Coordinates of C-alpha atoms in Angstrom, one line a residue:
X1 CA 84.6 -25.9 -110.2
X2 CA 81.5 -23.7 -109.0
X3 CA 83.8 -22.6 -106.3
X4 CA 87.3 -21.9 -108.4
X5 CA 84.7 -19.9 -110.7
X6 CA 83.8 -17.7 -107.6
X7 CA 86.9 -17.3 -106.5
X8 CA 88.4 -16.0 -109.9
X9 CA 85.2 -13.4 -110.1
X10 CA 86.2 -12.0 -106.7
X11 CA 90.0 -11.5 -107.6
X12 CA 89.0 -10.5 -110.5
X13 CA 86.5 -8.1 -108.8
X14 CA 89.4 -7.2 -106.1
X15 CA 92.2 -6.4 -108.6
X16 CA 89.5 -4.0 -111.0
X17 CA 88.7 -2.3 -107.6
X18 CA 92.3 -1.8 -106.5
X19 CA 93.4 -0.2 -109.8
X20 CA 90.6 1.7 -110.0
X21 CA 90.8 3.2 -106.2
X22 CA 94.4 2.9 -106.9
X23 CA 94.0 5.8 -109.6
X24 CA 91.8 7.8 -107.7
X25 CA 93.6 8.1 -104.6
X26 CA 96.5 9.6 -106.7
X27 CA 94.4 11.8 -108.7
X28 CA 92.7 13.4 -105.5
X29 CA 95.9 13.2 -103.4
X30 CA 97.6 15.5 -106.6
X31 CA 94.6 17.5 -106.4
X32 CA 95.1 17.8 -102.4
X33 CA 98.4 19.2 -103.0
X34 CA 97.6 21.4 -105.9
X35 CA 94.9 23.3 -104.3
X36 CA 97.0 23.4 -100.9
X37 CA 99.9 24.7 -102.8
X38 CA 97.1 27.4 -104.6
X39 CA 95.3 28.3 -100.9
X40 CA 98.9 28.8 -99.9
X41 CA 100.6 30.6 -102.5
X42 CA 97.2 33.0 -102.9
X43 CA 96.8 33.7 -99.6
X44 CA 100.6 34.6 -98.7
X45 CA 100.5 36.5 -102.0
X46 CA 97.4 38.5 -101.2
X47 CA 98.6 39.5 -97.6
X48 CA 101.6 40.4 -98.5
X49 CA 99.8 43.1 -101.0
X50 CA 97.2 44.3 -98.7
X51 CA 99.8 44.6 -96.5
X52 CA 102.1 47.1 -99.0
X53 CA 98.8 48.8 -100.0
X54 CA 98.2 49.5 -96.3
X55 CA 101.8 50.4 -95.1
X56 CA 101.2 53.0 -98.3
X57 CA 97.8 54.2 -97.1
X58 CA 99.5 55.1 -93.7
X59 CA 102.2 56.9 -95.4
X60 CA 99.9 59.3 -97.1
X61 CA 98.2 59.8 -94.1
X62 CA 101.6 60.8 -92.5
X63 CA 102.4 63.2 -95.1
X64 CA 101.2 66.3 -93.6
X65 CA 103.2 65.2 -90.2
X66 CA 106.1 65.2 -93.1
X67 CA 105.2 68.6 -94.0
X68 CA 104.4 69.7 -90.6
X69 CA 108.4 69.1 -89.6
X70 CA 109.8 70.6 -92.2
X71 CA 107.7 73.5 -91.2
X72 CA 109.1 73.5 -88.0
X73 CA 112.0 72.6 -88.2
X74 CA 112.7 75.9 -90.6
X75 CA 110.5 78.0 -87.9
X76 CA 113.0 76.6 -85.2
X77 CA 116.5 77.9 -86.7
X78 CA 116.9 74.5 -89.5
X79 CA 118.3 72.2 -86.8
X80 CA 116.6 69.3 -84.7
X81 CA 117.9 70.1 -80.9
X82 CA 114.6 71.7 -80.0
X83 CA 112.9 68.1 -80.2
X84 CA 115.6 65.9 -79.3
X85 CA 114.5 63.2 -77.1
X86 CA 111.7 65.7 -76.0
X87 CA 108.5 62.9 -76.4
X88 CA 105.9 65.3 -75.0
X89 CA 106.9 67.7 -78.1
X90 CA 106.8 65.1 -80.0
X91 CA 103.4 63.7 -78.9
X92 CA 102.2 67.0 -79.3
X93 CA 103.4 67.7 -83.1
X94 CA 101.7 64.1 -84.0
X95 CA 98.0 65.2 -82.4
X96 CA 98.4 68.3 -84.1
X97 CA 99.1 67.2 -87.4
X98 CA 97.4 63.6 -87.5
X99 CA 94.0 64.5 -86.0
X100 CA 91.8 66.2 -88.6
X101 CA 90.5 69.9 -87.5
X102 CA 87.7 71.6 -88.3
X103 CA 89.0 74.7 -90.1
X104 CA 92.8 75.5 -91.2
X105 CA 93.4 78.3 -88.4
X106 CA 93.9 75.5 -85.7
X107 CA 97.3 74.7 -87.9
X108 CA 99.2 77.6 -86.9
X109 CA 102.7 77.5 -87.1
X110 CA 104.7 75.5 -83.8
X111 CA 107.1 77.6 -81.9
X112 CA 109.2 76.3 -79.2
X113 CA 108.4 74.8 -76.1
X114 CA 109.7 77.8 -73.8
X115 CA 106.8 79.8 -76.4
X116 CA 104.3 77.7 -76.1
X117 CA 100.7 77.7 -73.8
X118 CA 100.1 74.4 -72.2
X119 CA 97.4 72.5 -73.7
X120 CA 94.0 73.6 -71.7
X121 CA 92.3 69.7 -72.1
X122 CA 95.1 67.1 -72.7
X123 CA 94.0 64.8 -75.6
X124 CA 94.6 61.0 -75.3
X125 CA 98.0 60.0 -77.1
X126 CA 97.5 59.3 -81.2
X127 CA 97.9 55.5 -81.5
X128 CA 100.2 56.4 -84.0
X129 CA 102.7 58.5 -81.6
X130 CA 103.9 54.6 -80.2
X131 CA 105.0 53.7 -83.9
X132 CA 106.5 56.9 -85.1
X133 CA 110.4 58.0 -84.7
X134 CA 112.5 60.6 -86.1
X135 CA 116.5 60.6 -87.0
X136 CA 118.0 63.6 -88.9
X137 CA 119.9 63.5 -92.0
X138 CA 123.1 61.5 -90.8
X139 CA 120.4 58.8 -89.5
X140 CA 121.0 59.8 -86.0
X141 CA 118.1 58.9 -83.7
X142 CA 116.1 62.4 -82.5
X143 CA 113.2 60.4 -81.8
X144 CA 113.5 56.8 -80.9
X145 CA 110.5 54.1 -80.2
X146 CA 109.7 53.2 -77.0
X147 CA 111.5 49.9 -75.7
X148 CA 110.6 47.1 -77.4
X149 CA 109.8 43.6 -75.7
X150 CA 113.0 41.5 -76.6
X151 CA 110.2 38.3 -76.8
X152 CA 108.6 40.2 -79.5
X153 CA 109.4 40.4 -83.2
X154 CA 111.8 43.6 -84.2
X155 CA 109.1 45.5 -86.1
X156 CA 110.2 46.5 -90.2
X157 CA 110.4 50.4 -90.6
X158 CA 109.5 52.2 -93.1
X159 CA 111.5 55.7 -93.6
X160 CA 109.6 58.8 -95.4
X161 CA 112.1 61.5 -96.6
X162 CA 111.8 65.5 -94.4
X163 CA 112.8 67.6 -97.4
X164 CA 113.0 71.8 -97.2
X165 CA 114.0 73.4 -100.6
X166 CA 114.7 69.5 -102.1
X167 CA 117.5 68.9 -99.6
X168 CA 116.6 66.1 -97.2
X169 CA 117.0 67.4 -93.6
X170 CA 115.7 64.1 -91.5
X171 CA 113.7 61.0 -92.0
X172 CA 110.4 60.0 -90.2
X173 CA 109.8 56.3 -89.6
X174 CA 106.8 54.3 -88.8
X175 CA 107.2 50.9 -87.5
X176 CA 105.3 48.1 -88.7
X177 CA 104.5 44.9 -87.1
X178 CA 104.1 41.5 -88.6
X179 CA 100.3 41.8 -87.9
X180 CA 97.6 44.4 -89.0
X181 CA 96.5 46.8 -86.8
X182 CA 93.3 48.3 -87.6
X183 CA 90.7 46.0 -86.4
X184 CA 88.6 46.6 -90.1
X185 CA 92.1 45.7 -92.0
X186 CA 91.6 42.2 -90.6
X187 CA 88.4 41.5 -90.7
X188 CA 88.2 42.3 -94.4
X189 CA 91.7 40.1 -94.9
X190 CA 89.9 37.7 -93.1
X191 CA 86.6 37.6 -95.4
X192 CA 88.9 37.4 -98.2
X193 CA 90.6 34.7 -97.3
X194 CA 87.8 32.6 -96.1
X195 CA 86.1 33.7 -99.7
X196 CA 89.1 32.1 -101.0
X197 CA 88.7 28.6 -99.2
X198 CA 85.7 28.3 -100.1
X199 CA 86.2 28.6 -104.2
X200 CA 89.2 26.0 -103.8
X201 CA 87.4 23.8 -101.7
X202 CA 84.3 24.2 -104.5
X203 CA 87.4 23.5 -107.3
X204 CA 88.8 20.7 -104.5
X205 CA 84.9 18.9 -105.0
X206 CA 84.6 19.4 -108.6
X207 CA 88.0 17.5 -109.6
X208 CA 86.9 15.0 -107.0
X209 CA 83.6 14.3 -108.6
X210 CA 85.4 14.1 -112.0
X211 CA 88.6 12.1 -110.5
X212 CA 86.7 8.6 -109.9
X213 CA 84.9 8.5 -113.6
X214 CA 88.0 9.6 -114.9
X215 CA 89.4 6.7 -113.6
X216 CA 87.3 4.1 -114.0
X217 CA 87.5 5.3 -117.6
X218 CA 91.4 5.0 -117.6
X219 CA 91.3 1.5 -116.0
X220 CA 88.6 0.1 -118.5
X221 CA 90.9 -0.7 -120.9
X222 CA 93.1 -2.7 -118.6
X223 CA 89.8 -4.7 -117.7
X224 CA 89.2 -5.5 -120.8
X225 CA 92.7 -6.9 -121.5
X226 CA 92.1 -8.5 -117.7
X227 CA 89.3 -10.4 -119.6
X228 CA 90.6 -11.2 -122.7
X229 CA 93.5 -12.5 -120.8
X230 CA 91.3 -15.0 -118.9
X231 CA 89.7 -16.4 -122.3
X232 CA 92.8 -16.9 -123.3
X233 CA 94.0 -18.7 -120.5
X234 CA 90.8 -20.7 -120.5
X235 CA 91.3 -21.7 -124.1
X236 CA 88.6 -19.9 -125.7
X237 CA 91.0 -18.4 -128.2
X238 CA 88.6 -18.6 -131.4
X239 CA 86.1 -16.9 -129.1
X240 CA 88.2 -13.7 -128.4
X241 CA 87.3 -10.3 -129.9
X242 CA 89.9 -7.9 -130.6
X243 CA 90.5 -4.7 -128.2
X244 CA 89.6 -1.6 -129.3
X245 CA 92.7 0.6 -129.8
X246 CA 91.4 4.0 -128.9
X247 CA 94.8 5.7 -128.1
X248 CA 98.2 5.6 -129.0
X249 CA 99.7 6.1 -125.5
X250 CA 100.5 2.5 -123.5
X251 CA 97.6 1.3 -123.4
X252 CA 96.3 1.5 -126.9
X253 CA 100.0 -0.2 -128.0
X254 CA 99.3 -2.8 -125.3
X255 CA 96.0 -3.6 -126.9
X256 CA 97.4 -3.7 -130.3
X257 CA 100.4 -6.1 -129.1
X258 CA 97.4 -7.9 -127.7
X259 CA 95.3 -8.2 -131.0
X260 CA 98.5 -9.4 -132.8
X261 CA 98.9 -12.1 -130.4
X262 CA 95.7 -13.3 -130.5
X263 CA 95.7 -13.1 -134.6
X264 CA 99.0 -15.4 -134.2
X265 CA 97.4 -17.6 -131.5
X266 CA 94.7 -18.0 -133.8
X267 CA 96.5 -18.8 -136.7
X268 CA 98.5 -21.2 -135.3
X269 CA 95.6 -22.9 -134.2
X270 CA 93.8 -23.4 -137.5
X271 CA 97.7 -24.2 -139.1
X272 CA 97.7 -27.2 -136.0
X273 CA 94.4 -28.5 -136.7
X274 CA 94.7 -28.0 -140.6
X275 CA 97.9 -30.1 -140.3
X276 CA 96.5 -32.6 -138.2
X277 CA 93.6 -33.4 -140.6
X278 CA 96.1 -33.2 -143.6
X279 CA 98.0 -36.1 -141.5
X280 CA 94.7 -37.9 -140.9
X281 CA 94.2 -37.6 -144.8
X282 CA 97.7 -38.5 -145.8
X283 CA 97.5 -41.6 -143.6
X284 CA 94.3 -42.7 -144.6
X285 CA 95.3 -43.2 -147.8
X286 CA 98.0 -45.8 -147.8
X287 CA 96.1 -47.5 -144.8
X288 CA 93.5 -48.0 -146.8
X289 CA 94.9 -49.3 -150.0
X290 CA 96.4 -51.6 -147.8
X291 CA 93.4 -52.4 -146.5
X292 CA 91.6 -53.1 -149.4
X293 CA 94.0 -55.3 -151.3
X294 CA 94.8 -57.3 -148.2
X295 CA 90.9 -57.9 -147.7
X296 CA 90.7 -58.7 -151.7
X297 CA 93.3 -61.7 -150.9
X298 CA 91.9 -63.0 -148.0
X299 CA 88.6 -63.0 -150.0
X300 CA 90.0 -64.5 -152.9
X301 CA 89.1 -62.0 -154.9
X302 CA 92.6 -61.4 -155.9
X303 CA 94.7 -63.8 -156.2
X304 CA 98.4 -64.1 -154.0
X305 CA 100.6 -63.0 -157.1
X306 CA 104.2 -61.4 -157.1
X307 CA 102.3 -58.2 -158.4
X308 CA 100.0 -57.9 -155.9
X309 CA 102.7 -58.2 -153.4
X310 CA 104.9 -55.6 -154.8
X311 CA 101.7 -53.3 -154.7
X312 CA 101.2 -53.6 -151.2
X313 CA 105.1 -53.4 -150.6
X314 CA 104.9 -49.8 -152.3
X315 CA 102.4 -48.8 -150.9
X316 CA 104.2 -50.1 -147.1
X317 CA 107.4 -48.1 -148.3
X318 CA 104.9 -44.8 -149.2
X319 CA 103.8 -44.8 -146.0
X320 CA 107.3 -45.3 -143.8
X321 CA 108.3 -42.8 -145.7
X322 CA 105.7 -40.4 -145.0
X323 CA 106.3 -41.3 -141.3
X324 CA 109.8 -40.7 -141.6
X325 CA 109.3 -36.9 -143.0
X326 CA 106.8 -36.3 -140.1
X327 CA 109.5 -37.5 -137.4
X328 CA 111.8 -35.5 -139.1
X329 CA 110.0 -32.1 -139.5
X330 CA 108.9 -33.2 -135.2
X331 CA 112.5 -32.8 -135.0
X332 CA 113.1 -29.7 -136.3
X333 CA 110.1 -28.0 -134.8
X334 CA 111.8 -29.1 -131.4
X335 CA 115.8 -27.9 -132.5
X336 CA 116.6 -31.6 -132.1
X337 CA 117.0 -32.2 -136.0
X338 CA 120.7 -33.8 -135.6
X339 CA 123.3 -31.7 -137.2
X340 CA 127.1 -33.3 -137.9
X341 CA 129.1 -30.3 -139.2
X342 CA 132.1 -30.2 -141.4
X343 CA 134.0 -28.6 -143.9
X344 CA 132.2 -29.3 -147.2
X345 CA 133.1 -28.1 -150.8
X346 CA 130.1 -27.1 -152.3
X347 CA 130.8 -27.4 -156.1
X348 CA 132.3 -31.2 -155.0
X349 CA 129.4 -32.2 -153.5
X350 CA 126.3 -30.9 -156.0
X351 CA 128.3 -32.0 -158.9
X352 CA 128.4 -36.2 -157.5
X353 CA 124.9 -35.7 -156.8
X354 CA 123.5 -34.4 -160.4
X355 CA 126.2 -37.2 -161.8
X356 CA 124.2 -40.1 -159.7
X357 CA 121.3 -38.4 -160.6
X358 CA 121.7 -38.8 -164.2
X359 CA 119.6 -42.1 -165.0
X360 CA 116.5 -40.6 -163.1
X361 CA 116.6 -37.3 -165.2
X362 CA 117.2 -39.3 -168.3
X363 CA 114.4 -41.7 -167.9
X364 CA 111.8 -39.0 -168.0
X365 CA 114.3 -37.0 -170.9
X366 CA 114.9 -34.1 -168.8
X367 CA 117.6 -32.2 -169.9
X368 CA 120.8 -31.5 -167.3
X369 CA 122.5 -28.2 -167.7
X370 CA 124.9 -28.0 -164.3
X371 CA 126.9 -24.5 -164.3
X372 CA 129.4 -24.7 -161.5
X373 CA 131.1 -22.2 -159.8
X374 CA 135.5 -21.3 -160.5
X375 CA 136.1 -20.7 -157.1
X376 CA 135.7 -23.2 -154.6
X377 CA 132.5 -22.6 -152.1
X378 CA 133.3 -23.9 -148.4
X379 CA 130.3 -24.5 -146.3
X380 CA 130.6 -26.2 -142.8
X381 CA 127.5 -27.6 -143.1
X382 CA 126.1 -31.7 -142.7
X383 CA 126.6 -33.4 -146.2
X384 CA 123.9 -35.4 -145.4
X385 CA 121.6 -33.2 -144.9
X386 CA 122.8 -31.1 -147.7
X387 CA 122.3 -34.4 -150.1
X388 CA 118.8 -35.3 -148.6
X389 CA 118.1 -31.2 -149.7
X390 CA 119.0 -32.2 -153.0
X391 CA 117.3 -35.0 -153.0
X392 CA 114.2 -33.6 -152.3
X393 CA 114.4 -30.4 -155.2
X394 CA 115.3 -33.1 -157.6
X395 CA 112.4 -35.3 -156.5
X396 CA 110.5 -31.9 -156.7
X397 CA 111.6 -31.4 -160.6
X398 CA 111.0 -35.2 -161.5
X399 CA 107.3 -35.1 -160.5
X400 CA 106.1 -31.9 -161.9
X401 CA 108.6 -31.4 -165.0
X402 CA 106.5 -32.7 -168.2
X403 CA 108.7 -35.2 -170.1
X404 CA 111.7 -33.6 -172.3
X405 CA 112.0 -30.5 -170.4
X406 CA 115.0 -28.7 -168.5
X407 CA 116.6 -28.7 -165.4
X408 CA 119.5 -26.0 -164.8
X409 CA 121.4 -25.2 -161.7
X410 CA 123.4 -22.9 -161.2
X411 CA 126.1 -22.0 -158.4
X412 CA 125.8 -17.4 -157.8
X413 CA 128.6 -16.6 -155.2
X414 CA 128.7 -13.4 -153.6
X415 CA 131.7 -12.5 -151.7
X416 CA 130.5 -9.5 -149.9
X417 CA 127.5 -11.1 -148.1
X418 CA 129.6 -14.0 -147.8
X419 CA 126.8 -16.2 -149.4
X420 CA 126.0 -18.7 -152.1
X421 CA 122.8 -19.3 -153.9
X422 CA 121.9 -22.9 -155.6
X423 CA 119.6 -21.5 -158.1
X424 CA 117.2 -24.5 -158.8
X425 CA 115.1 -24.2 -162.2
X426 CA 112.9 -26.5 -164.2
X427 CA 110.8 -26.2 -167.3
X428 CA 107.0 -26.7 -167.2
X429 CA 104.7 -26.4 -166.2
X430 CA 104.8 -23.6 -163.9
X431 CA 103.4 -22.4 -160.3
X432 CA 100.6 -19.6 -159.8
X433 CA 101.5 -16.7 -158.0
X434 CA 99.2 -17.6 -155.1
X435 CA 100.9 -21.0 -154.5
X436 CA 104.5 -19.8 -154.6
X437 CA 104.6 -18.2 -150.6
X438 CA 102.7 -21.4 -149.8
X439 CA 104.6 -24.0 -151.4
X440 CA 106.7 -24.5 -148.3
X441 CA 104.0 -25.3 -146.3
X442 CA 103.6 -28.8 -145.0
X443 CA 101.4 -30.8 -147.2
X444 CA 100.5 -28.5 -149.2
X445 CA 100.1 -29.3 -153.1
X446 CA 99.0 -27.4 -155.9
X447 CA 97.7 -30.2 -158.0
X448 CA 96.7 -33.0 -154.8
X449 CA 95.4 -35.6 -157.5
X450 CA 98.8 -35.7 -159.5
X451 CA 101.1 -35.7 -156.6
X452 CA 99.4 -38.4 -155.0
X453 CA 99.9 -40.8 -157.9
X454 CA 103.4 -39.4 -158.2
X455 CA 104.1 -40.7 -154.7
X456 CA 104.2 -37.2 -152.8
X457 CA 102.1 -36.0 -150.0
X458 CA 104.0 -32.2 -149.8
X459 CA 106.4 -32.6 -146.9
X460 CA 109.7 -32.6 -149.4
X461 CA 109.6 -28.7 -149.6
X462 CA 108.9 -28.2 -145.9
X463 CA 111.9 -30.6 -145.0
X464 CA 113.6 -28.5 -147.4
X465 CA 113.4 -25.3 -145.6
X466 CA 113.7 -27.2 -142.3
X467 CA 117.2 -28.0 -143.4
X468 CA 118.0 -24.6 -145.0
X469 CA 117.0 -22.8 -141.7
X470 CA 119.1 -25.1 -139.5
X471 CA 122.2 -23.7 -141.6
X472 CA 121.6 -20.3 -140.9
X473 CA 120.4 -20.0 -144.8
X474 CA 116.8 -18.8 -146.5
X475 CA 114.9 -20.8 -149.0
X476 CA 112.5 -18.8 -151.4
X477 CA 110.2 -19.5 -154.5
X478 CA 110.0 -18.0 -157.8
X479 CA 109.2 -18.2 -161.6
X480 CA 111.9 -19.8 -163.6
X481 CA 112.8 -18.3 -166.4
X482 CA 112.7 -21.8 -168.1
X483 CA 108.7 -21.5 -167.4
X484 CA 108.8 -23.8 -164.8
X485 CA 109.6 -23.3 -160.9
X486 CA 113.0 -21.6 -159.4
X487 CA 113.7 -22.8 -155.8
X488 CA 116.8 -20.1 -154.3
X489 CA 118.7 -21.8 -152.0
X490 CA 121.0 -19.4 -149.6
X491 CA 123.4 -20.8 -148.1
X492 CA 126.1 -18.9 -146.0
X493 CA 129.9 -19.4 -146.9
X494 CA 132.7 -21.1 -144.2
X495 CA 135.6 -19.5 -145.8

């Protein structure tokens, strides 16, 4: 046992851990993929901008090149054939206008190249003059880029409108590469970015942290249900407390489907035992009696008369018949209460029993009033069943009705639920409002002391409904309006 008791702790241990690591695993692989999916979309979205902004920067800092060819290109009789496909012009017009001078007289205006002095100290070529070309207003190339590597990208180009007098007369591009090209431009996209890792990856740690309480407080319900479950399986069902219902996502409803489990568990546990003792009572009674007289004869206290003998034979009889009821009601606990169906007429049937039944009522001077139905009522139902269900309401009547009351029953069809009540009513005395849901219960009685001398122990009601259910039909208790005790019987109609 010691060993099947550490066994269950370390499943029990093994399944609370799995859950639990279960649930954090998704939670930090979500937030894995949620601050991947940020880095990413941040980053790409940030380059892409500083990228714009300096692609813009560079085209403001072309703008007096802009200027600078319009210039010219008026100065050199409005037409383009004076630069065509001349680079060392062109190299020239790009050091002049990109490289910033001192004072404004070194801008004087460009003339062309038959007019012009030689430069005294050639300058290094502008890095710019490798990304710059020049096509006139029909997009015709006047100055093209140098050739590019066919293993290397095709740079993007940017185009900046030459306009004289608001007519465009050419178009100057700058060509762009996939990468930045100022050394400062990447180390500060760099520090960005890297500023940027490390705030997710601070965000990454702080869901992290939060992730595994988070989950152990998401599985704690489940372990307590894991618990309960395990007293219950163990037996210790009076011993169970209910699960708090904190929520009212699946888990709270779980726990509340739980608590109403248990509360049925429970109750059918003190019903079992309550119905055992109430057996124990019931048979102790007769058992004893019999004991008792048979001990008075064999001890000569009484003597071996007819009387005596009938006394213990009715007290023999009370107690088969109390067995009997239990085996029945067994039966119909377990479905195997033995139904033998038929066509039966209703009105037929109820009328021979009250007409047998006659001498008993008249004996105690109970009145019959029997109110029949005028159409016939076809059940396909077990007349002897049915007859036993009588039986029992008219032993019910005979014990409790005081001498020279009523009994009326009454026949109610109704045709459009295709159901018949027997409406069973006596006189008084009546039932209290607190004993009419209970009265259907096995061995209960309102008044134990009169219904034992009466020769009932408060199974005929229970065997009642037993009978009533096993036709598909209801059984219910009310207040007659004789002052007694109405019993509705529902029964559902063949045709």
């Amino acid at each position: 046992m010691l060993g099947l008791s550490f066994r269950r702790k370390k499943v029990k241990l093994a399944v609370q851990m799995q859950i639990r690591y279960k649930q954090f695993l998704v939670i930090l692989v979500a937030n894995l993929l949620l601050a991947g999916a940020l880095f990413t979309a941040v980053s790409w979205n940030f380059n892409r901008s500083f990228r714009d902004y300096v692609r813009n920067d560079q085209a403001k800092e072309l703008q007096p090149l802009v200027e600078g060819l319009a210039e010219a290109f008026q100065q050199n009789g409005n037409q383009w054939q004076w630069l065509q496909d001349n680079r060392r012009q062109w190299q020239h017009l790009v050091q002049r206008y990109l490289i910033l001078r001192d004072s404004a007289e070194n801008l004087s205006p460009v003339k062309s190249e038959s007019s012009k002095r030689p430069p005294r100290m050639p300058r290094p070529p502008h890095p710019m003059t490798q990304r710059l070309l020049l096509s006139d207003e029909n997009d015709k190339p006047i100055i093209d880029l140098p050739m590019i590597n066919p293993e290397h990208r095709k740079p993007s180009i940017q185009w900046l409108p030459i306009r004289v007098d608001g007519e465009m007369i050419g178009r100057l591009g700058v060509a762009h590469s996939t990468e930045l090209e100022r050394e400062m431009d990447r180390l500060f996209v760099t520090h960005q970015l890297q500023q940027l890792a490390w705030i997710v990856l601070g965000i990454l740690l702080i869901s992290v942290g939060l992730a595994f309480p988070f989950a152990k407080r998401l599985v704690r319900p489940v372990t307590r249900l894991q618990q309960s479950m395990q007293q219950l399986a163990a037996g210790e069902i009076e011993q169970l407390e209910p699960l708090p219902v904190t929520s009212d996502d699946e888990l709270g409803r779980l726990a509340h489907a739980f608590n109403l489990l248990t509360d049925t568990l429970k109750d059918n546990l003190k019903a079992r035992q309550q119905w055992i003792a109430d057996i124990s009572h019931e048979l102790r009674t007769p058992v004893a009696i019999l004991q008792g007289e048979l001990e008075a004869l064999i001890d000569g206290v009484r003597p071996m008369q007819p009387s005596a003998l009938e006394s213990l034979h009715a007290e023999v009889g009370r107690l088969t018949r109390l067995i009997n009821d239990l085996y029945e009601l067994a039966l119909s606990d377990q479905g195997a209460l033995a139904y033998h169906r038929d066509e039966v007429s209703l009105n037929r049937l109820l009328s021979d029993f009250l007409e047998e039944s006659q001498p008993r009522l008249s004996e105690k001077d109970i009145q019959l009033d029997f109110e029949a139905s005028k159409h016939p009522l076809i059940l396909f139902a077990d007349e002897s069943r049915l007859i036993q269900l009588f039986r029992n309401l008219l032993n019910n009547s005979l014990r409790y009705t005081n001498a020279g009351g009523q009994l009326r029953v009454r026949l109610l069809e109704d045709r459009q639920k295709g159901m018949v009540t027997v409406l069973w009513e006596d006189s008084l005395p009546g039932v209290a409002n607190e004993d009419l849901e209970r009265l259907f219960e096995r061995l209960y009685r309102t008044d134990s002391a009169r219904d034992r001398i009466s020769g009932g122990v408060g199974l005929g009601l229970a065997i009642c409904r037993a009978i009533v259910e096993g036709h598909q039909g209801s059984i219910e208790a009310r207040h007659s309006e004789l002052g007694g005790l109405a019993i509705a019987v529902h029964l559902p109609l063949y045709r």
